[in-house]
C-alpha positions as a printed Julia matrix, in Angstrom:
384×3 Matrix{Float64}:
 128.44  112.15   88.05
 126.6   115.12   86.48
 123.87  116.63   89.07
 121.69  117.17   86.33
 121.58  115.94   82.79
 119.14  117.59   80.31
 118.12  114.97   77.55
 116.66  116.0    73.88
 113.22  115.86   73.63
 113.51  112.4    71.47
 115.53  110.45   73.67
 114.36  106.82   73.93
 112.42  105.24   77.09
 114.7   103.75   79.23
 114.47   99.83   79.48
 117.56   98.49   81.6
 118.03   98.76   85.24
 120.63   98.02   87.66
 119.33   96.79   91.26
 121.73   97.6    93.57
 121.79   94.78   96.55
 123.35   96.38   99.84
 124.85   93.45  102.21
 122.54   91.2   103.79
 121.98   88.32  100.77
 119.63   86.09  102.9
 117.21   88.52  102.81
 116.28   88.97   99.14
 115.0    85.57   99.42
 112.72   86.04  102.24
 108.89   85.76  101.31
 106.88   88.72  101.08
 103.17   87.74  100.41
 104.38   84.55   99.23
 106.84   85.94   96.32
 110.6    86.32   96.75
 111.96   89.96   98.16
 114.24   90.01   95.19
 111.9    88.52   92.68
 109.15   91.24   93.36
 111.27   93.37   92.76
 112.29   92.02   89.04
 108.47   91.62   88.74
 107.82   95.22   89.82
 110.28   96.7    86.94
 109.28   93.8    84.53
 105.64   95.33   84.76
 107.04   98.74   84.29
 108.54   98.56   80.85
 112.01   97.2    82.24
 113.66   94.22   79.61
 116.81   94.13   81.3
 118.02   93.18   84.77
 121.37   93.97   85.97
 122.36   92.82   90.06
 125.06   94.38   91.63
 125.6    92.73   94.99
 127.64   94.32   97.82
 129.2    91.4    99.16
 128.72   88.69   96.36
 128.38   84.69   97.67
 128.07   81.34   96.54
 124.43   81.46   96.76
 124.44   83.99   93.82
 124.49   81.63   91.03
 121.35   79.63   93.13
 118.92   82.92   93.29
 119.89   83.63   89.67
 118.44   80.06   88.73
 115.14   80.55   90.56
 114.86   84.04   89.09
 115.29   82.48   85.12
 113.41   79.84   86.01
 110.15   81.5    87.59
 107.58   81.27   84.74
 106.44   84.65   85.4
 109.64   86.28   84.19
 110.64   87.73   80.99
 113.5    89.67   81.89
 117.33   89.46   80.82
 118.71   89.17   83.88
 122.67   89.09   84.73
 124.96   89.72   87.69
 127.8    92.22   87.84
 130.25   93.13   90.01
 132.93   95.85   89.49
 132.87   95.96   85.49
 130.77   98.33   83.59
 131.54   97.92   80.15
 128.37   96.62   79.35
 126.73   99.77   80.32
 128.7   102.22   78.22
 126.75  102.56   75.43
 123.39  102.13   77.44
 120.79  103.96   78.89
 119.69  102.97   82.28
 118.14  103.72   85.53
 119.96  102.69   88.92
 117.71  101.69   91.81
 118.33  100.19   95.65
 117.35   97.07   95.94
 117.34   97.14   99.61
 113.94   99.08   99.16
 110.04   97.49   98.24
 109.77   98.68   94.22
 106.97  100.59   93.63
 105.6   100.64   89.67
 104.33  104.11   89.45
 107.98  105.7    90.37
 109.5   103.15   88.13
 107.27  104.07   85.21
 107.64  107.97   85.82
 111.22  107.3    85.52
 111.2   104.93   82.61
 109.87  107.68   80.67
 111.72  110.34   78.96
 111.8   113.61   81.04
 113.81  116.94   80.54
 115.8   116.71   83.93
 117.4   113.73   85.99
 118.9   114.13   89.34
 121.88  112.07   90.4
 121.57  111.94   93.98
 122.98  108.74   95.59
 123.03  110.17   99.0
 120.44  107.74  100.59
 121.4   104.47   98.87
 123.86  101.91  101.32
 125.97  101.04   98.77
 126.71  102.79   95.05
 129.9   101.22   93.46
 132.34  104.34   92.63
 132.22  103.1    88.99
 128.6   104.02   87.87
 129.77  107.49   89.39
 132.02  108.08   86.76
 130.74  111.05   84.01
 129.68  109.61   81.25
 128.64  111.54   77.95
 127.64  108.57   75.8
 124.28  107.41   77.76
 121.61  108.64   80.1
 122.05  107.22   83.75
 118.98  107.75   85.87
 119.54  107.35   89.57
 116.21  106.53   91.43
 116.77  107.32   95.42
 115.83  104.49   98.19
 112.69  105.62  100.46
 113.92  104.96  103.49
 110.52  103.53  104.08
 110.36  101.37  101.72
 113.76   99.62  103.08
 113.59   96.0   104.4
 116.38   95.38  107.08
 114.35   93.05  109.33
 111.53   90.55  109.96
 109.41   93.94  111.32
 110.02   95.5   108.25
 108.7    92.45  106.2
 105.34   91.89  108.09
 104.97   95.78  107.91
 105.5    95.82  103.91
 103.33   92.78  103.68
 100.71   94.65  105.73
 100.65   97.7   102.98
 100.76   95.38   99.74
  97.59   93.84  101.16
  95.87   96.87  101.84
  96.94   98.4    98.28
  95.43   95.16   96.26
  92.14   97.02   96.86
  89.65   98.59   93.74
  89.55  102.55   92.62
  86.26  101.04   92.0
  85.29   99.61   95.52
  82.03  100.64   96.56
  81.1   102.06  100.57
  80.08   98.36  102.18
  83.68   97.17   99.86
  85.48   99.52  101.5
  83.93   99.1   104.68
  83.17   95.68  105.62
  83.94   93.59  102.18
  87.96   94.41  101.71
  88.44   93.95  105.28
  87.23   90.3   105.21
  88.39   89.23  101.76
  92.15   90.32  103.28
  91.77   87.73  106.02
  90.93   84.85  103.46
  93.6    86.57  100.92
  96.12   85.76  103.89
  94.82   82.68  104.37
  94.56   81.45  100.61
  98.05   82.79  100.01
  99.19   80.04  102.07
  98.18   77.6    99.89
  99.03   76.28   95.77
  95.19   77.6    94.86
  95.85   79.78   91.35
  93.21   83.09   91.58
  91.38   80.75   88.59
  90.62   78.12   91.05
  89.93   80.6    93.58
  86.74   82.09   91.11
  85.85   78.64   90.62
  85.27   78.17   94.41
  83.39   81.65   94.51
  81.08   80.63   91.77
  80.55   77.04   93.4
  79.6    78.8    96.66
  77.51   81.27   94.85
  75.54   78.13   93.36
  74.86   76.4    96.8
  73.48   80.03   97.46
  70.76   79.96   94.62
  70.01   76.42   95.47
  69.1    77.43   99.22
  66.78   80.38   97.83
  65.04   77.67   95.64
  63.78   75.9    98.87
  61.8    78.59   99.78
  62.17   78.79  103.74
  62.71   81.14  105.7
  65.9    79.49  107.01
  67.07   78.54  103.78
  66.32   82.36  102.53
  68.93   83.39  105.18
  71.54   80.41  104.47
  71.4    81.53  100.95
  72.01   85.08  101.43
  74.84   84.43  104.1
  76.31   81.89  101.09
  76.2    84.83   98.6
  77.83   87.31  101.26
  80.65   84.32  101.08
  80.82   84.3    97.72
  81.43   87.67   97.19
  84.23   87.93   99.9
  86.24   85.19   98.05
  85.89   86.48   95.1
  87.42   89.37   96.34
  90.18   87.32   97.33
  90.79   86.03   93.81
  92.08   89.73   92.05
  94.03   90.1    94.98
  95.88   87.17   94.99
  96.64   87.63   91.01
  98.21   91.31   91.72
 100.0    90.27   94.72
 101.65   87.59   93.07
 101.56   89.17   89.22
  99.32   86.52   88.22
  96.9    88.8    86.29
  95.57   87.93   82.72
  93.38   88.9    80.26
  91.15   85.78   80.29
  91.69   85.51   84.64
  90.03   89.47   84.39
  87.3    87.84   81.85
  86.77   84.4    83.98
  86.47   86.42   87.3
  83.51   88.68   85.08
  81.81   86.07   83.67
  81.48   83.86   87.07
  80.39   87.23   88.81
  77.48   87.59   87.03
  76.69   83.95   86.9
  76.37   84.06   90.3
  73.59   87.03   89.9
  71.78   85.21   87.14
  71.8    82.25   89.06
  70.31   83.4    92.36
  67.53   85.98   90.92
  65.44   83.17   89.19
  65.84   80.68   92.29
  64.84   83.39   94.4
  61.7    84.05   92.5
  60.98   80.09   92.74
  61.34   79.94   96.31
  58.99   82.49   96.8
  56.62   80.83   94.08
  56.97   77.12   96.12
  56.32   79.53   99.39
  53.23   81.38   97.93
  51.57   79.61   94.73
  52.03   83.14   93.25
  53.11   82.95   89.51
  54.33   86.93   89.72
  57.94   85.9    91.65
  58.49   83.74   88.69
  58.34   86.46   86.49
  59.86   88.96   88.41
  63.31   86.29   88.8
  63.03   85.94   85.07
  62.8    89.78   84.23
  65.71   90.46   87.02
  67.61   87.94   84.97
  66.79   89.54   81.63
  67.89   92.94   82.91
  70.7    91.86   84.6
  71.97   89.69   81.71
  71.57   92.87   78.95
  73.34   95.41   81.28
  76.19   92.74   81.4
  76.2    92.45   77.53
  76.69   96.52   76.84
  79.3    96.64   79.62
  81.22   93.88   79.97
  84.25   95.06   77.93
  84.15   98.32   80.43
  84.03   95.83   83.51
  86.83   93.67   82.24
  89.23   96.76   81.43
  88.72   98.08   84.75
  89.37   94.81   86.34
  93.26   94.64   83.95
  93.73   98.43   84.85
  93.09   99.54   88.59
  92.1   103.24   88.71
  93.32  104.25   84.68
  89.95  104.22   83.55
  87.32  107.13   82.24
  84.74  108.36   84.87
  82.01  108.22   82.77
  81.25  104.72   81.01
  83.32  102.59   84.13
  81.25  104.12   86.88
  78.36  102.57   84.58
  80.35   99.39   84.69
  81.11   99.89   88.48
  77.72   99.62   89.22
  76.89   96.19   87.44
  79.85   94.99   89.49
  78.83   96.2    92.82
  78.62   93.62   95.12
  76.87   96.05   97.77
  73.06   94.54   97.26
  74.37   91.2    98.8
  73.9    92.94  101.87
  70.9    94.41  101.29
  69.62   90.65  100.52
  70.71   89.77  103.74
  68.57   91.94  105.68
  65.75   91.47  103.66
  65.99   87.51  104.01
  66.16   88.27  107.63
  63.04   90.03  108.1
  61.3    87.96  105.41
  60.98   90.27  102.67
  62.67   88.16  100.02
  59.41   89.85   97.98
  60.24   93.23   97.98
  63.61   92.61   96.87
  63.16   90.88   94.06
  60.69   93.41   92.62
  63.45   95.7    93.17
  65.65   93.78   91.12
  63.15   93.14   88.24
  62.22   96.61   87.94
  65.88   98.01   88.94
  67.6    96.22   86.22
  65.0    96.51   83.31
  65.18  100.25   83.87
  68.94  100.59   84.15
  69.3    98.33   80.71
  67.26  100.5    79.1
  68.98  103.59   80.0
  72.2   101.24   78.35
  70.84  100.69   75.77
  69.4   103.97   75.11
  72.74  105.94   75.56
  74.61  103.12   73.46
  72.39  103.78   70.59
  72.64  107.46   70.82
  76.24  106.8    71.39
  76.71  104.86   68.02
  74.83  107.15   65.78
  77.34  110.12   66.84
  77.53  113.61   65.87
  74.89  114.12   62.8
  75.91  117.05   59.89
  74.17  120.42   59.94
């Protein structure tokens, strides 16, 4: 094969692969974070701009014909796939990438070399097995050969737990505030484990979030000091499993448009929900009308904010870390969950007061600045 082929500057993106499978078959079936070795794979390049799938298998078996069934059938698919063995003709007239299958996928390698570039390299020095035939020359189409990280390559049950172990810690935010990356991804990984286990969709999983963030505003409407606490310790809950709910949908490519919307829209819910019954509590506790209309003003500035930036919060949620700086840091901090701790300590030492005259005053100021900078926003550049 050519060591490097120099393509025109026009030459097409690159949508076929062929996933090499060194021996070992009973692996590619093997579970990792509940999704099929082979199948995450096929996901991986799906997501990636890939429309067909071509197998090669080392040492081809009966159970073939089985895995190539579950992989048609799996609702989450939308590639062509087939299985080859020693004949290339179907590739003669194709342009296509050839990656080991041996190896966890990774998206952003496979979409750098989806993409046109100016130089390939055709080095198949670290792959286990390469037929001879796709080393052949070949003038008619663009072969792009991907090399293994040796890494990246599952050969045992070690390798499994420790490839689980990094696709859980990579599920995480670009947005992710300090106490997020601190305290809140470190706990929402133990329930992701946990909730992996089970048939819950990430849907559901938001739905139990936002019914645990309720019993939380119903404990600050009692107005103890006990109940204060329970409700804050409720919300910390809440948060950490809805945490869980993103990360489940990327681990097992469950994300969509209206799950990123759904997870938004219970989110701040939740916040509406607990400012006001805060403000009652303290109202029932003191006879003092104010708390009333501080939870309704903490609502009102909460619930603007939302409206100017809930398109920015919903993109960021669909694209993790492709956003601008400017307008998603805005939208970061409507979606930080980092004041659920703050409640927590100020339930504790019975200051429930303070911090929802924070929030009153906090989110009335930061709506205006919205709203401010969307109207200068909208009436743009004016003529000289």
């Amino acid at each position: 094969m050519n060591e490097n082929v120099s393509p025109s500057q026009t030459d097409p993106n690159i949508q076929t692969a062929v996933l090499l499978l060194p021996a070992e078959p009973d692996w590619y079936w093997q579970n990792l974070a509940e999704v099929p070795f082979l199948l995450r794979n096929a996901l991986t390049l799906q997501r990636a701009g890939i429309k067909n799938l071509l197998i090669w298998m080392q040492s081809p078996t009966e159970k073939m014909d089985a895995i190539h069934q579950k992989l048609k059938q799996d609702r989450r698919m939308g590639l062509d796939v087939e299985w080859i063995t020693d004949n290339t003709s179907g590739l003669q007239d194709t342009n296509f990438m050839v990656l080991d299958g041996s190896t966890l996928l990774e998206k952003s390698e496979v979409v750098e070399a989806v993409a046109p570039s100016s130089q390939y390299q055709a080095d198949t020095s670290g792959f286990h097995f390469f037929p001879d035939t796709l080393e052949q020359p070949s003038q008619k189409n663009i072969i792009k050969i991907i090399p293994p990280r040796e890494s990246s390559r599952l050969i045992n049950k070690r390798d499994f737990r420790a490839a689980e172990e990094r696709l859980l810690k990579s599920v995480s935010l670009s947005n992710d505030s300090v106490m997020d990356r601190l305290v809140t991804r470190f706990i929402s990984r133990q329930l992701t484990r946990l909730f992996l286990k089970t048939s819950l969709t990430p849907n559901q999983i938001t739905f139990l979030s936002l019914l645990i963030g309720l019993g939380s505003a119903w404990c600050f409407y009692q107005g103890t000091f006990f109940s204060g606490i329970t409700g804050a310790l409720l919300l910390l809950l809440s948060a950490w499993v809805d945490c869980t709910d993103g990360e489940i949908a990327r681990l097992k490519f469950m994300e969509t448009p209206w799950g990123a919307r759904f997870d938004i829209c219970c989110d701040n819910l939740v916040h509406f929900f607990v400012f006001f019954p805060i403000g009652m509590g303290l109202f029932f506790a003191t006879g003092n009308l104010l708390y009333i209309l501080y939870g309704g003003l903490a609502i009102f500035g909460s619930l603007v904010a939302f409206m100017i930036l809930s398109s920015n919060i919903v993109k960021k949620k669909q694209a993790v870390g492709q956003e601008k700086i400017s307008e998603t840091n805005l939208a970061d901090q409507l979606a930080n969950r980092d004041f659920t701790y703050f409640l927590l300590v100020m339930a504790c030492i019975e200051k429930l007061d303070i911090f929802i005259l924070l929030a009153a005053v906090g989110s009335n100021i930061f709506a205006i600045y919205l709203t401010t900078r969307r109207g200068q926003r909208d009436a743009g550049p004016r003529e000289q």
